[in-house]
Amino acid sequence: MEKNKQTLSEAEIELLKEALKRSYKERFEMATRLYKIQQTMKKASIVHKPFISK
């Protein structure tokens, strides 16, 4: 059981503390930005065009 227990590093704890200091508006704007990026990436397609030398 002890092996499965995970602990947070100091850096992760600091990130969580910083996130809690943000206002609801800032959290909403960040979530909206991430959602828009996700939607864009979902629609994206990678197309390979061979290099044509002249």
Short mmCIF file of C-alpha atoms in Angstrom, two decimals:
data_model
loop_
_atom_site.label_atom_id
_atom_site.label_comp_id
_atom_site.label_asym_id
_atom_site.label_seq_id
_atom_site.Cartn_x
_atom_site.Cartn_y
_atom_site.Cartn_z
CA MET A 1 0.00 0.00 0.00
CA GLU A 2 2.83 2.40 0.79
CA LYS A 3 4.24 2.11 -2.75
CA ASN A 4 0.98 3.36 -4.29
CA LYS A 5 0.86 6.50 -2.13
CA GLN A 6 1.91 9.54 -4.15
CA THR A 7 3.31 12.73 -2.68
CA LEU A 8 3.34 16.18 -4.24
CA SER A 9 6.65 17.91 -4.80
CA GLU A 10 7.27 21.44 -3.53
CA ALA A 11 6.95 22.81 -7.08
CA GLU A 12 3.54 21.20 -7.55
CA ILE A 13 2.35 22.59 -4.21
CA GLU A 14 3.48 26.08 -5.23
CA LEU A 15 1.59 25.79 -8.54
CA LEU A 16 -1.57 24.77 -6.68
CA LYS A 17 -1.22 27.73 -4.29
CA GLU A 18 -0.79 30.13 -7.21
CA ALA A 19 -3.87 28.69 -8.94
CA LEU A 20 -5.96 29.25 -5.81
CA LYS A 21 -5.00 32.93 -5.77
CA ARG A 22 -6.50 33.52 -9.22
CA SER A 23 -9.95 35.01 -9.58
CA TYR A 24 -12.87 33.20 -11.17
CA LYS A 25 -12.58 35.44 -14.23
CA GLU A 26 -8.92 34.52 -14.73
CA ARG A 27 -9.74 30.83 -14.32
CA PHE A 28 -12.59 31.11 -16.84
CA GLU A 29 -10.41 32.92 -19.39
CA MET A 30 -7.67 30.29 -19.05
CA ALA A 31 -10.17 27.44 -19.43
CA THR A 32 -11.71 29.14 -22.47
CA ARG A 33 -8.29 29.59 -24.06
CA LEU A 34 -7.42 25.91 -23.49
CA TYR A 35 -10.81 24.82 -24.87
CA LYS A 36 -10.29 26.87 -28.04
CA ILE A 37 -6.83 25.37 -28.52
CA GLN A 38 -8.26 21.88 -28.04
CA GLN A 39 -10.99 22.51 -30.62
CA THR A 40 -8.43 23.84 -33.11
CA MET A 41 -6.15 20.84 -32.61
CA LYS A 42 -9.08 18.44 -33.01
CA LYS A 43 -9.86 19.92 -36.45
CA ALA A 44 -6.22 20.08 -37.55
CA SER A 45 -4.75 17.58 -39.98
CA ILE A 46 -1.15 16.99 -40.91
CA VAL A 47 -0.49 16.90 -44.64
CA HIS A 48 2.88 15.94 -46.04
CA LYS A 49 3.86 17.53 -49.30
CA PRO A 50 7.08 16.24 -50.85
CA PHE A 51 9.83 18.77 -51.43
CA ILE A 52 10.12 19.67 -55.12
CA SER A 53 13.52 21.01 -56.15
CA LYS A 54 13.77 23.22 -59.22
#
